[in-house]
Amino acid sequence: GKTINLDQVEKIYQTRTGPVQALSKISVNLDSGSFVSIVGPSGCGKSTLMNLIAGLDTTPHGSIRINGEKINGPVDGNAVVFQKDVLLDWRSVIDNVLLPLEIQGISWWSRPNRKTNKERAKELLELVGLKGFEDKYPHELSGGMRQRVAICRALIQEPELLFMDEPFGALDALTREQMMYDLLRIYNKYKFTCIFITHSIEEAVFLSDRVLVMSSRPGKLVKDISINLPRPRN
Ligand code: ADP
Ligand code: ADP
């Protein structure tokens, strides 16, 4: 996992109609290995904040440190899952999961456990209940299954830091609940640091060690809640 420190982070978008301040003076420290949810109304700056920490966007205002090092762009060991899965329709399920390794040119002999990439992809698919779906294509899957594939594609990068922006936002209630249990099982197994954006307080409380509540105009942190509920562990 990774420790994250934000000090007086602000974000101002320049738009045609003038500057829009999306974040105001965000200071917070997140512990390595923790599961942190960010909740708040639409437009309060959740995605903006996540994008900055994930290095998908930058700001000149304030500092963001990961393991003590100031970041200003993408960082190795990050993986991101968005609300809308971005699977490639012309690739099979397993080839979608393998995509990041192909892009990074990572082959099996560079891994300590010497499992082939395909073996690892299969294991991950099995972990999310998609054993037997390796050779299907995205259009043959339900929304929940597609999002599970997107999660596998993130996990195959062995991220130390996993970012999720409303990953279950487009799913029906039952699927969403199953996904929450799956995600918790995965988190308990792999122990990454997780930053999870959601509209749902229920999801946040179920999944997190800590819930950051934001409010808008401009986006700021208004509550920082530690959750000490016993969570399912298996
Ligand atoms: P949330 O994720 O909580 O819905 P966002 O981070 O998407 O909030 O947006 C925060 C504010 O910044 C909103 O007012 C939004 O309209 C504005 N915003 C987000 N992205 C951009 C952008 N690329 N350009 C201009 N304004 C933006
Ligand atoms: P979310 O609430 O999940 O952040 P939005 O619909 O607010 O989704 O934003 C979707 C995308 O549009 C994001 O990439 C965001 O940065 C961008 N965006 C949001 N508001 C604006 C804006 N006012 N101007 C330009 N881009 C924006």
CSV table of N, CA and C in Angstrom, one decimal, residues 67-224:
chain,number,residue,atom,x,y,z
A,67,ASN,N,3.9,8.2,-0.7
A,67,ASN,CA,5.1,7.7,0.0
A,67,ASN,C,6.1,8.8,0.2
A,68,GLY,N,5.7,10.0,0.5
A,68,GLY,CA,6.6,11.1,0.7
A,68,GLY,C,7.1,11.9,-0.5
A,69,GLU,N,6.8,11.3,-1.7
A,69,GLU,CA,7.3,11.9,-2.9
A,69,GLU,C,6.3,12.8,-3.6
A,70,LYS,N,6.6,14.0,-3.9
A,70,LYS,CA,5.7,14.9,-4.6
A,70,LYS,C,5.4,14.4,-6.0
A,71,ILE,N,4.1,14.3,-6.3
A,71,ILE,CA,3.7,13.8,-7.6
A,71,ILE,C,3.2,14.9,-8.5
A,72,ASN,N,3.4,14.8,-9.8
A,72,ASN,CA,2.9,15.8,-10.7
A,72,ASN,C,2.6,15.1,-12.1
A,73,GLY,N,1.8,14.0,-12.0
A,73,GLY,CA,1.5,13.2,-13.2
A,73,GLY,C,1.4,11.7,-12.8
A,74,PRO,N,1.2,10.9,-13.8
A,74,PRO,CA,1.0,9.4,-13.5
A,74,PRO,C,2.1,8.8,-12.7
A,75,VAL,N,1.7,7.8,-11.8
A,75,VAL,CA,2.6,7.2,-10.9
A,75,VAL,C,2.5,5.7,-11.2
A,76,ASP,N,3.7,5.0,-11.2
A,76,ASP,CA,3.7,3.5,-11.3
A,76,ASP,C,2.9,2.9,-10.1
A,77,GLY,N,2.3,1.8,-10.4
A,77,GLY,CA,1.6,1.1,-9.3
A,77,GLY,C,0.2,1.6,-9.0
A,78,ASN,N,-0.3,2.5,-9.9
A,78,ASN,CA,-1.7,2.9,-9.8
A,78,ASN,C,-2.6,2.2,-10.8
A,79,ALA,N,-3.8,1.9,-10.4
A,79,ALA,CA,-4.8,1.4,-11.4
A,79,ALA,C,-6.1,2.1,-11.1
A,80,VAL,N,-6.9,2.3,-12.1
A,80,VAL,CA,-8.1,3.1,-12.0
A,80,VAL,C,-9.3,2.3,-12.6
A,81,VAL,N,-10.4,2.3,-12.0
A,81,VAL,CA,-11.7,1.7,-12.5
A,81,VAL,C,-12.7,2.8,-12.5
A,82,PHE,N,-13.3,3.0,-13.7
A,82,PHE,CA,-14.3,4.1,-13.9
A,82,PHE,C,-15.7,3.5,-13.8
A,83,GLN,N,-16.7,4.4,-13.8
A,83,GLN,CA,-18.1,4.0,-13.7
A,83,GLN,C,-18.4,3.2,-15.0
A,84,LYS,N,-18.0,3.8,-16.1
A,84,LYS,CA,-18.3,3.1,-17.4
A,84,LYS,C,-17.0,2.3,-17.7
A,85,ASP,N,-17.3,1.0,-17.9
A,85,ASP,CA,-16.1,0.1,-18.2
A,85,ASP,C,-15.6,0.5,-19.5
A,86,VAL,N,-14.3,0.4,-19.7
A,86,VAL,CA,-13.8,0.8,-21.0
A,86,VAL,C,-13.1,-0.5,-21.7
A,87,LEU,N,-13.9,-1.5,-21.7
A,87,LEU,CA,-13.4,-2.7,-22.4
A,87,LEU,C,-13.4,-2.6,-23.9
A,88,LEU,N,-12.4,-3.2,-24.5
A,88,LEU,CA,-12.3,-3.2,-26.0
A,88,LEU,C,-13.2,-4.3,-26.5
A,89,ASP,N,-14.2,-4.0,-27.3
A,89,ASP,CA,-15.2,-4.9,-27.8
A,89,ASP,C,-14.7,-6.0,-28.7
A,90,TRP,N,-13.6,-5.7,-29.4
A,90,TRP,CA,-13.0,-6.7,-30.3
A,90,TRP,C,-12.0,-7.6,-29.6
A,91,ARG,N,-11.8,-7.5,-28.3
A,91,ARG,CA,-10.9,-8.4,-27.6
A,91,ARG,C,-11.8,-9.3,-26.7
A,92,SER,N,-11.3,-10.5,-26.5
A,92,SER,CA,-12.0,-11.4,-25.6
A,92,SER,C,-11.8,-10.9,-24.2
A,93,VAL,N,-12.6,-11.5,-23.3
A,93,VAL,CA,-12.5,-11.2,-21.9
A,93,VAL,C,-11.0,-11.3,-21.4
A,94,ILE,N,-10.4,-12.4,-21.6
A,94,ILE,CA,-9.1,-12.6,-21.1
A,94,ILE,C,-8.1,-11.6,-21.7
A,95,ASP,N,-8.3,-11.4,-23.0
A,95,ASP,CA,-7.4,-10.4,-23.7
A,95,ASP,C,-7.6,-9.0,-23.2
A,96,ASN,N,-8.8,-8.7,-22.7
A,96,ASN,CA,-9.0,-7.4,-22.1
A,96,ASN,C,-8.3,-7.3,-20.8
A,97,VAL,N,-8.3,-8.4,-20.0
A,97,VAL,CA,-7.6,-8.4,-18.7
A,97,VAL,C,-6.1,-8.2,-18.9
A,98,LEU,N,-5.6,-8.9,-20.0
A,98,LEU,CA,-4.2,-8.9,-20.2
A,98,LEU,C,-3.6,-7.6,-20.8
A,99,LEU,N,-4.5,-6.8,-21.3
A,99,LEU,CA,-4.1,-5.6,-22.0
A,99,LEU,C,-3.1,-4.7,-21.3
A,100,PRO,N,-3.2,-4.3,-20.0
A,100,PRO,CA,-2.2,-3.5,-19.4
A,100,PRO,C,-0.8,-4.1,-19.4
A,101,LEU,N,-0.8,-5.4,-19.3
A,101,LEU,CA,0.6,-6.0,-19.3
A,101,LEU,C,1.2,-6.0,-20.7
A,102,GLU,N,0.3,-6.2,-21.7
A,102,GLU,CA,0.8,-6.0,-23.1
A,102,GLU,C,1.4,-4.6,-23.3
A,103,ILE,N,0.6,-3.7,-22.9
A,103,ILE,CA,1.0,-2.3,-23.1
A,103,ILE,C,2.3,-2.0,-22.4
A,104,GLN,N,2.5,-2.5,-21.2
A,104,GLN,CA,3.7,-2.2,-20.4
A,104,GLN,C,4.8,-3.2,-20.8
A,105,GLY,N,4.5,-4.1,-21.7
A,105,GLY,CA,5.6,-5.1,-22.1
A,105,GLY,C,6.0,-6.0,-21.0
A,106,ILE,N,5.1,-6.4,-20.0
A,106,ILE,CA,5.5,-7.2,-18.9
A,106,ILE,C,5.3,-8.7,-19.3
A,107,SER,N,6.3,-9.5,-19.2
A,107,SER,CA,6.2,-10.9,-19.5
A,107,SER,C,6.4,-11.7,-18.2
A,108,TRP,N,6.0,-13.0,-18.3
A,108,TRP,CA,5.9,-13.8,-17.1
A,108,TRP,C,7.2,-13.9,-16.4
A,109,TRP,N,8.4,-13.9,-17.1
A,109,TRP,CA,9.6,-14.1,-16.4
A,109,TRP,C,10.1,-12.9,-15.5
A,110,SER,N,9.4,-11.8,-15.7
A,110,SER,CA,9.7,-10.6,-14.9
A,110,SER,C,9.0,-10.7,-13.6
A,111,ARG,N,8.2,-11.7,-13.4
A,111,ARG,CA,7.4,-11.8,-12.1
A,111,ARG,C,8.1,-12.7,-11.1
A,112,PRO,N,8.0,-12.4,-9.9
A,112,PRO,CA,8.7,-13.2,-8.9
A,112,PRO,C,8.0,-14.6,-8.8
A,113,ASN,N,6.7,-14.7,-8.9
A,113,ASN,CA,6.0,-16.0,-8.7
A,113,ASN,C,6.0,-16.9,-10.0
A,114,ARG,N,6.5,-16.3,-11.1
A,114,ARG,CA,6.7,-17.1,-12.3
A,114,ARG,C,5.4,-17.7,-12.8
A,115,LYS,N,4.3,-17.2,-12.6
A,115,LYS,CA,3.1,-17.6,-13.2
A,115,LYS,C,2.9,-16.9,-14.5
A,116,THR,N,2.4,-17.6,-15.5
A,116,THR,CA,2.2,-16.9,-16.8
A,116,THR,C,1.2,-15.8,-16.6
A,117,ASN,N,1.2,-14.8,-17.4
A,117,ASN,CA,0.2,-13.8,-17.4
A,117,ASN,C,-1.2,-14.4,-17.6
A,118,LYS,N,-1.3,-15.3,-18.5
A,118,LYS,CA,-2.6,-16.0,-18.7
A,118,LYS,C,-3.1,-16.7,-17.5
A,119,GLU,N,-2.2,-17.4,-16.8
A,119,GLU,CA,-2.6,-18.1,-15.5
A,119,GLU,C,-3.1,-17.1,-14.5
A,120,ARG,N,-2.4,-15.9,-14.4
A,120,ARG,CA,-2.9,-14.9,-13.4
A,120,ARG,C,-4.2,-14.3,-13.8
A,121,ALA,N,-4.4,-14.1,-15.1
A,121,ALA,CA,-5.6,-13.5,-15.6
A,121,ALA,C,-6.8,-14.5,-15.3
A,122,LYS,N,-6.6,-15.7,-15.5
A,122,LYS,CA,-7.6,-16.8,-15.2
A,122,LYS,C,-7.9,-16.8,-13.7
A,123,GLU,N,-6.9,-16.7,-12.9
A,123,GLU,CA,-7.1,-16.7,-11.5
A,123,GLU,C,-8.0,-15.6,-11.0
A,124,LEU,N,-7.7,-14.4,-11.6
A,124,LEU,CA,-8.4,-13.2,-11.2
A,124,LEU,C,-9.9,-13.3,-11.7
A,125,LEU,N,-10.1,-13.8,-12.9
A,125,LEU,CA,-11.5,-14.0,-13.4
A,125,LEU,C,-12.2,-15.0,-12.5
A,126,GLU,N,-11.5,-16.0,-12.1
A,126,GLU,CA,-12.2,-17.0,-11.2
A,126,GLU,C,-12.6,-16.3,-9.9
A,127,LEU,N,-11.7,-15.5,-9.4
A,127,LEU,CA,-11.9,-14.8,-8.1
A,127,LEU,C,-13.2,-13.9,-8.1
A,128,VAL,N,-13.5,-13.4,-9.3
A,128,VAL,CA,-14.8,-12.6,-9.4
A,128,VAL,C,-15.9,-13.3,-10.0
A,129,GLY,N,-15.8,-14.7,-10.1
A,129,GLY,CA,-16.9,-15.5,-10.5
A,129,GLY,C,-17.1,-15.6,-12.0
A,130,LEU,N,-16.0,-15.3,-12.8
A,130,LEU,CA,-16.1,-15.4,-14.2
A,130,LEU,C,-15.3,-16.5,-14.8
A,131,LYS,N,-15.1,-17.6,-14.0
A,131,LYS,CA,-14.5,-18.8,-14.6
A,131,LYS,C,-15.3,-19.3,-15.7
A,132,GLY,N,-14.7,-19.6,-16.8
A,132,GLY,CA,-15.4,-20.1,-18.0
A,132,GLY,C,-15.8,-19.0,-19.0
A,133,PHE,N,-15.6,-17.8,-18.6
A,133,PHE,CA,-16.0,-16.6,-19.5
A,133,PHE,C,-14.8,-16.0,-20.2
A,134,GLU,N,-13.6,-16.7,-20.1
A,134,GLU,CA,-12.4,-16.1,-20.6
A,134,GLU,C,-12.5,-15.8,-22.1
A,135,ASP,N,-13.1,-16.6,-22.9
A,135,ASP,CA,-13.1,-16.5,-24.3
A,135,ASP,C,-14.4,-15.8,-24.9
A,136,LYS,N,-15.2,-15.3,-23.9
A,136,LYS,CA,-16.4,-14.5,-24.4
A,136,LYS,C,-15.9,-13.1,-24.8
A,137,TYR,N,-16.8,-12.4,-25.4
A,137,TYR,CA,-16.6,-11.0,-25.8
A,137,TYR,C,-17.4,-10.1,-25.0
A,138,PRO,N,-17.0,-8.8,-24.7
A,138,PRO,CA,-17.7,-7.9,-23.8
A,138,PRO,C,-19.2,-7.8,-24.1
A,139,HIS,N,-19.6,-7.8,-25.4
A,139,HIS,CA,-21.0,-7.6,-25.7
A,139,HIS,C,-21.9,-8.8,-25.2
A,140,GLU,N,-21.2,-9.9,-24.9
A,140,GLU,CA,-22.0,-11.1,-24.4
A,140,GLU,C,-22.2,-11.1,-22.9
A,141,LEU,N,-21.6,-10.1,-22.2
A,141,LEU,CA,-21.7,-10.0,-20.8
A,141,LEU,C,-22.7,-9.0,-20.3
A,142,SER,N,-23.2,-9.2,-19.0
A,142,SER,CA,-24.0,-8.2,-18.4
A,142,SER,C,-23.1,-7.0,-17.9
A,143,GLY,N,-23.8,-5.9,-17.5
A,143,GLY,CA,-23.1,-4.8,-17.0
A,143,GLY,C,-22.2,-5.1,-15.8
A,144,GLY,N,-22.7,-5.9,-14.9
A,144,GLY,CA,-22.0,-6.3,-13.7
A,144,GLY,C,-20.7,-7.1,-14.1
A,145,MET,N,-20.9,-8.1,-15.0
A,145,MET,CA,-19.8,-8.9,-15.5
A,145,MET,C,-18.7,-8.1,-16.1
A,146,ARG,N,-19.1,-7.1,-16.9
A,146,ARG,CA,-18.2,-6.2,-17.6
A,146,ARG,C,-17.4,-5.5,-16.6
A,147,GLN,N,-18.0,-5.0,-15.5
A,147,GLN,CA,-17.3,-4.2,-14.5
A,147,GLN,C,-16.4,-5.1,-13.7
A,148,ARG,N,-16.7,-6.4,-13.6
A,148,ARG,CA,-15.8,-7.4,-13.0
A,148,ARG,C,-14.6,-7.6,-13.8
A,149,VAL,N,-14.8,-7.6,-15.1
A,149,VAL,CA,-13.6,-7.7,-16.0
A,149,VAL,C,-12.7,-6.5,-15.9
A,150,ALA,N,-13.4,-5.3,-15.8
A,150,ALA,CA,-12.6,-4.1,-15.6
A,150,ALA,C,-11.8,-4.1,-14.3
A,151,ILE,N,-12.4,-4.7,-13.3
A,151,ILE,CA,-11.7,-4.8,-12.0
A,151,ILE,C,-10.5,-5.8,-12.1
A,152,CYS,N,-10.7,-6.9,-12.8
A,152,CYS,CA,-9.6,-7.8,-13.1
A,152,CYS,C,-8.4,-7.1,-13.8
A,153,ARG,N,-8.8,-6.3,-14.8
A,153,ARG,CA,-7.8,-5.6,-15.6
A,153,ARG,C,-7.0,-4.6,-14.8
A,154,ALA,N,-7.7,-4.1,-13.8
A,154,ALA,CA,-6.9,-3.2,-12.8
A,154,ALA,C,-6.0,-4.1,-11.9
A,155,LEU,N,-6.6,-5.2,-11.4
A,155,LEU,CA,-5.8,-6.0,-10.4
A,155,LEU,C,-4.6,-6.7,-11.0
A,156,ILE,N,-4.6,-7.0,-12.3
A,156,ILE,CA,-3.5,-7.7,-12.9
A,156,ILE,C,-2.3,-6.9,-12.9
A,157,GLN,N,-2.4,-5.6,-12.8
A,157,GLN,CA,-1.3,-4.7,-12.7
A,157,GLN,C,-0.7,-4.7,-11.3
A,158,GLU,N,-1.3,-5.5,-10.4
A,158,GLU,CA,-0.8,-5.6,-9.0
A,158,GLU,C,-0.7,-4.2,-8.4
A,159,PRO,N,-1.7,-3.4,-8.4
A,159,PRO,CA,-1.6,-2.0,-8.0
A,159,PRO,C,-1.4,-1.9,-6.5
A,160,GLU,N,-0.6,-0.9,-6.1
A,160,GLU,CA,-0.5,-0.6,-4.7
A,160,GLU,C,-1.6,0.4,-4.3
A,161,LEU,N,-2.1,1.0,-5.3
A,161,LEU,CA,-3.1,2.1,-5.1
A,161,LEU,C,-4.2,1.8,-6.2
A,162,LEU,N,-5.4,1.5,-5.7
A,162,LEU,CA,-6.5,1.3,-6.6
A,162,LEU,C,-7.5,2.4,-6.5
A,163,PHE,N,-7.8,3.1,-7.6
A,163,PHE,CA,-8.8,4.2,-7.6
A,163,PHE,C,-10.1,3.7,-8.3
A,164,MET,N,-11.2,4.0,-7.7
A,164,MET,CA,-12.5,3.6,-8.3
A,164,MET,C,-13.4,4.7,-8.2
A,165,ASP,N,-13.9,5.2,-9.4
A,165,ASP,CA,-14.8,6.3,-9.5
A,165,ASP,C,-16.2,5.8,-9.8
A,166,GLU,N,-17.0,5.7,-8.8
A,166,GLU,CA,-18.4,5.2,-9.0
A,166,GLU,C,-18.5,3.9,-9.7
A,167,PRO,N,-17.7,2.9,-9.3
A,167,PRO,CA,-17.6,1.7,-10.1
A,167,PRO,C,-18.9,1.0,-10.3
A,168,PHE,N,-19.8,1.1,-9.3
A,168,PHE,CA,-21.0,0.4,-9.3
A,168,PHE,C,-22.2,1.3,-9.7
A,169,GLY,N,-21.9,2.5,-10.1
A,169,GLY,CA,-22.9,3.5,-10.3
A,169,GLY,C,-24.0,3.2,-11.3
A,170,ALA,N,-23.5,2.4,-12.3
A,170,ALA,CA,-24.4,2.1,-13.4
A,170,ALA,C,-25.1,0.7,-13.3
A,171,LEU,N,-25.0,0.1,-12.1
A,171,LEU,CA,-25.5,-1.3,-11.9
A,171,LEU,C,-26.8,-1.3,-11.1
A,172,ASP,N,-27.6,-2.3,-11.3
A,172,ASP,CA,-28.8,-2.4,-10.5
A,172,ASP,C,-28.4,-2.8,-9.1
A,173,ALA,N,-29.4,-2.7,-8.2
A,173,ALA,CA,-29.2,-2.8,-6.7
A,173,ALA,C,-28.6,-4.2,-6.3
A,174,LEU,N,-29.1,-5.2,-6.9
A,174,LEU,CA,-28.7,-6.6,-6.5
A,174,LEU,C,-27.3,-6.8,-7.0
A,175,THR,N,-27.0,-6.4,-8.2
A,175,THR,CA,-25.6,-6.6,-8.7
A,175,THR,C,-24.6,-5.8,-7.9
A,176,ARG,N,-25.1,-4.6,-7.6
A,176,ARG,CA,-24.2,-3.7,-6.8
A,176,ARG,C,-23.9,-4.3,-5.4
A,177,GLU,N,-24.8,-5.0,-4.8
A,177,GLU,CA,-24.6,-5.6,-3.5
A,177,GLU,C,-23.6,-6.7,-3.7
A,178,GLN,N,-23.8,-7.6,-4.7
A,178,GLN,CA,-22.8,-8.6,-4.9
A,178,GLN,C,-21.4,-8.1,-5.2
A,179,MET,N,-21.4,-7.0,-5.9
A,179,MET,CA,-20.1,-6.4,-6.2
A,179,MET,C,-19.4,-5.9,-5.0
A,180,MET,N,-20.1,-5.4,-4.0
A,180,MET,CA,-19.5,-4.9,-2.8
A,180,MET,C,-18.9,-6.0,-2.0
A,181,TYR,N,-19.5,-7.1,-1.9
A,181,TYR,CA,-18.9,-8.3,-1.2
A,181,TYR,C,-17.7,-8.8,-2.0
A,182,ASP,N,-17.8,-8.8,-3.3
A,182,ASP,CA,-16.6,-9.2,-4.1
A,182,ASP,C,-15.4,-8.3,-3.9
A,183,LEU,N,-15.7,-7.0,-3.9
A,183,LEU,CA,-14.6,-6.0,-3.8
A,183,LEU,C,-14.0,-6.2,-2.4
A,184,LEU,N,-14.8,-6.4,-1.4
A,184,LEU,CA,-14.2,-6.5,0.0
A,184,LEU,C,-13.4,-7.8,0.1
A,185,ARG,N,-13.8,-8.8,-0.6
A,185,ARG,CA,-13.0,-10.1,-0.6
A,185,ARG,C,-11.7,-9.8,-1.3
A,186,ILE,N,-11.7,-9.1,-2.4
A,186,ILE,CA,-10.5,-8.8,-3.1
A,186,ILE,C,-9.6,-7.9,-2.3
A,187,TYR,N,-10.2,-6.9,-1.7
A,187,TYR,CA,-9.4,-6.0,-0.9
A,187,TYR,C,-8.7,-6.8,0.3
A,188,ASN,N,-9.5,-7.6,0.9
A,188,ASN,CA,-8.9,-8.4,2.1
A,188,ASN,C,-7.7,-9.3,1.6
A,189,LYS,N,-7.8,-9.8,0.4
A,189,LYS,CA,-6.8,-10.7,-0.2
A,189,LYS,C,-5.5,-9.9,-0.6
A,190,TYR,N,-5.7,-8.8,-1.3
A,190,TYR,CA,-4.6,-8.1,-1.9
A,190,TYR,C,-4.0,-6.9,-1.1
A,191,LYS,N,-4.8,-6.3,-0.3
A,191,LYS,CA,-4.3,-5.3,0.7
A,191,LYS,C,-3.7,-4.1,0.0
A,192,PHE,N,-4.3,-3.6,-1.1
A,192,PHE,CA,-3.9,-2.3,-1.7
A,192,PHE,C,-4.5,-1.2,-0.9
A,193,THR,N,-4.1,0.0,-1.2
A,193,THR,CA,-4.7,1.2,-0.7
A,193,THR,C,-5.8,1.5,-1.7
A,194,CYS,N,-7.1,1.8,-1.2
A,194,CYS,CA,-8.2,2.0,-2.1
A,194,CYS,C,-8.8,3.3,-1.9
A,195,ILE,N,-9.0,4.1,-3.0
A,195,ILE,CA,-9.7,5.3,-3.0
A,195,ILE,C,-11.0,5.1,-3.8
A,196,PHE,N,-12.1,5.2,-3.1
A,196,PHE,CA,-13.4,4.8,-3.7
A,196,PHE,C,-14.4,5.9,-3.7
A,197,ILE,N,-14.8,6.4,-4.9
A,197,ILE,CA,-15.8,7.4,-5.0
A,197,ILE,C,-17.2,6.8,-5.1
A,198,THR,N,-18.2,7.3,-4.4
A,198,THR,CA,-19.5,6.8,-4.4
A,198,THR,C,-20.5,7.9,-4.1
A,199,HIS,N,-21.8,7.8,-4.6
A,199,HIS,CA,-22.9,8.6,-4.1
A,199,HIS,C,-23.5,7.9,-2.9
A,200,SER,N,-23.2,6.7,-2.7
A,200,SER,CA,-24.0,5.9,-1.7
A,200,SER,C,-23.3,5.8,-0.4
A,201,ILE,N,-23.9,6.4,0.6
A,201,ILE,CA,-23.3,6.3,2.0
A,201,ILE,C,-23.3,4.9,2.4
A,202,GLU,N,-24.3,4.1,2.0
A,202,GLU,CA,-24.3,2.7,2.4
A,202,GLU,C,-23.1,1.9,1.9
A,203,GLU,N,-22.8,2.1,0.6
A,203,GLU,CA,-21.6,1.5,0.1
A,203,GLU,C,-20.3,2.0,0.8
A,204,ALA,N,-20.3,3.3,1.1
A,204,ALA,CA,-19.1,3.8,1.8
A,204,ALA,C,-18.9,3.2,3.1
A,205,VAL,N,-20.0,3.1,3.9
A,205,VAL,CA,-19.9,2.6,5.3
A,205,VAL,C,-19.5,1.1,5.2
A,206,PHE,N,-20.1,0.4,4.3
A,206,PHE,CA,-19.9,-1.0,4.2
A,206,PHE,C,-18.4,-1.4,3.9
A,207,LEU,N,-17.9,-0.6,3.0
A,207,LEU,CA,-16.6,-0.9,2.4
A,207,LEU,C,-15.4,-0.3,3.2
A,208,SER,N,-15.6,0.9,3.8
A,208,SER,CA,-14.4,1.7,4.1
A,208,SER,C,-13.9,1.6,5.5
A,209,ASP,N,-12.7,2.0,5.7
A,209,ASP,CA,-12.1,2.3,7.0
A,209,ASP,C,-12.4,3.8,7.4
A,210,ARG,N,-12.6,4.5,6.3
A,210,ARG,CA,-12.7,6.0,6.5
A,210,ARG,C,-13.5,6.6,5.4
A,211,VAL,N,-14.4,7.5,5.8
A,211,VAL,CA,-15.2,8.2,4.8
A,211,VAL,C,-15.0,9.7,4.8
A,212,LEU,N,-14.6,10.2,3.7
A,212,LEU,CA,-14.4,11.7,3.5
A,212,LEU,C,-15.6,12.2,2.9
A,213,VAL,N,-16.3,13.2,3.5
A,213,VAL,CA,-17.5,13.8,3.0
A,213,VAL,C,-17.1,15.2,2.4
A,214,MET,N,-17.5,15.4,1.2
A,214,MET,CA,-17.2,16.7,0.5
A,214,MET,C,-18.5,17.5,0.3
A,215,SER,N,-18.4,18.8,0.3
A,215,SER,CA,-19.5,19.7,-0.1
A,215,SER,C,-19.0,20.6,-1.3
A,216,SER,N,-20.0,21.2,-2.0
A,216,SER,CA,-19.6,21.9,-3.2
A,216,SER,C,-19.5,23.4,-3.0
A,217,ARG,N,-19.0,24.1,-4.1
A,217,ARG,CA,-18.9,25.5,-4.3
A,217,ARG,C,-18.1,26.2,-3.2
A,218,PRO,N,-16.8,26.2,-3.2
A,218,PRO,CA,-16.1,25.2,-4.0
A,218,PRO,C,-15.9,23.9,-3.2
A,219,GLY,N,-15.5,22.8,-3.9
A,219,GLY,CA,-15.4,21.5,-3.2
A,219,GLY,C,-14.4,21.5,-2.1
A,220,LYS,N,-14.9,21.1,-0.9
A,220,LYS,CA,-14.0,21.0,0.2
A,220,LYS,C,-14.4,19.8,1.1
A,221,LEU,N,-13.5,19.4,1.9
A,221,LEU,CA,-13.8,18.3,2.9
A,221,LEU,C,-14.5,18.9,4.1
A,222,VAL,N,-15.7,18.3,4.4
A,222,VAL,CA,-16.4,18.8,5.5
A,222,VAL,C,-16.5,17.8,6.6
A,223,LYS,N,-16.3,16.5,6.4
A,223,LYS,CA,-16.3,15.5,7.4
A,223,LYS,C,-15.3,14.4,7.1
A,224,ASP,N,-14.7,13.9,8.2
A,224,ASP,CA,-13.7,12.8,8.1
A,224,ASP,C,-14.1,11.8,9.1
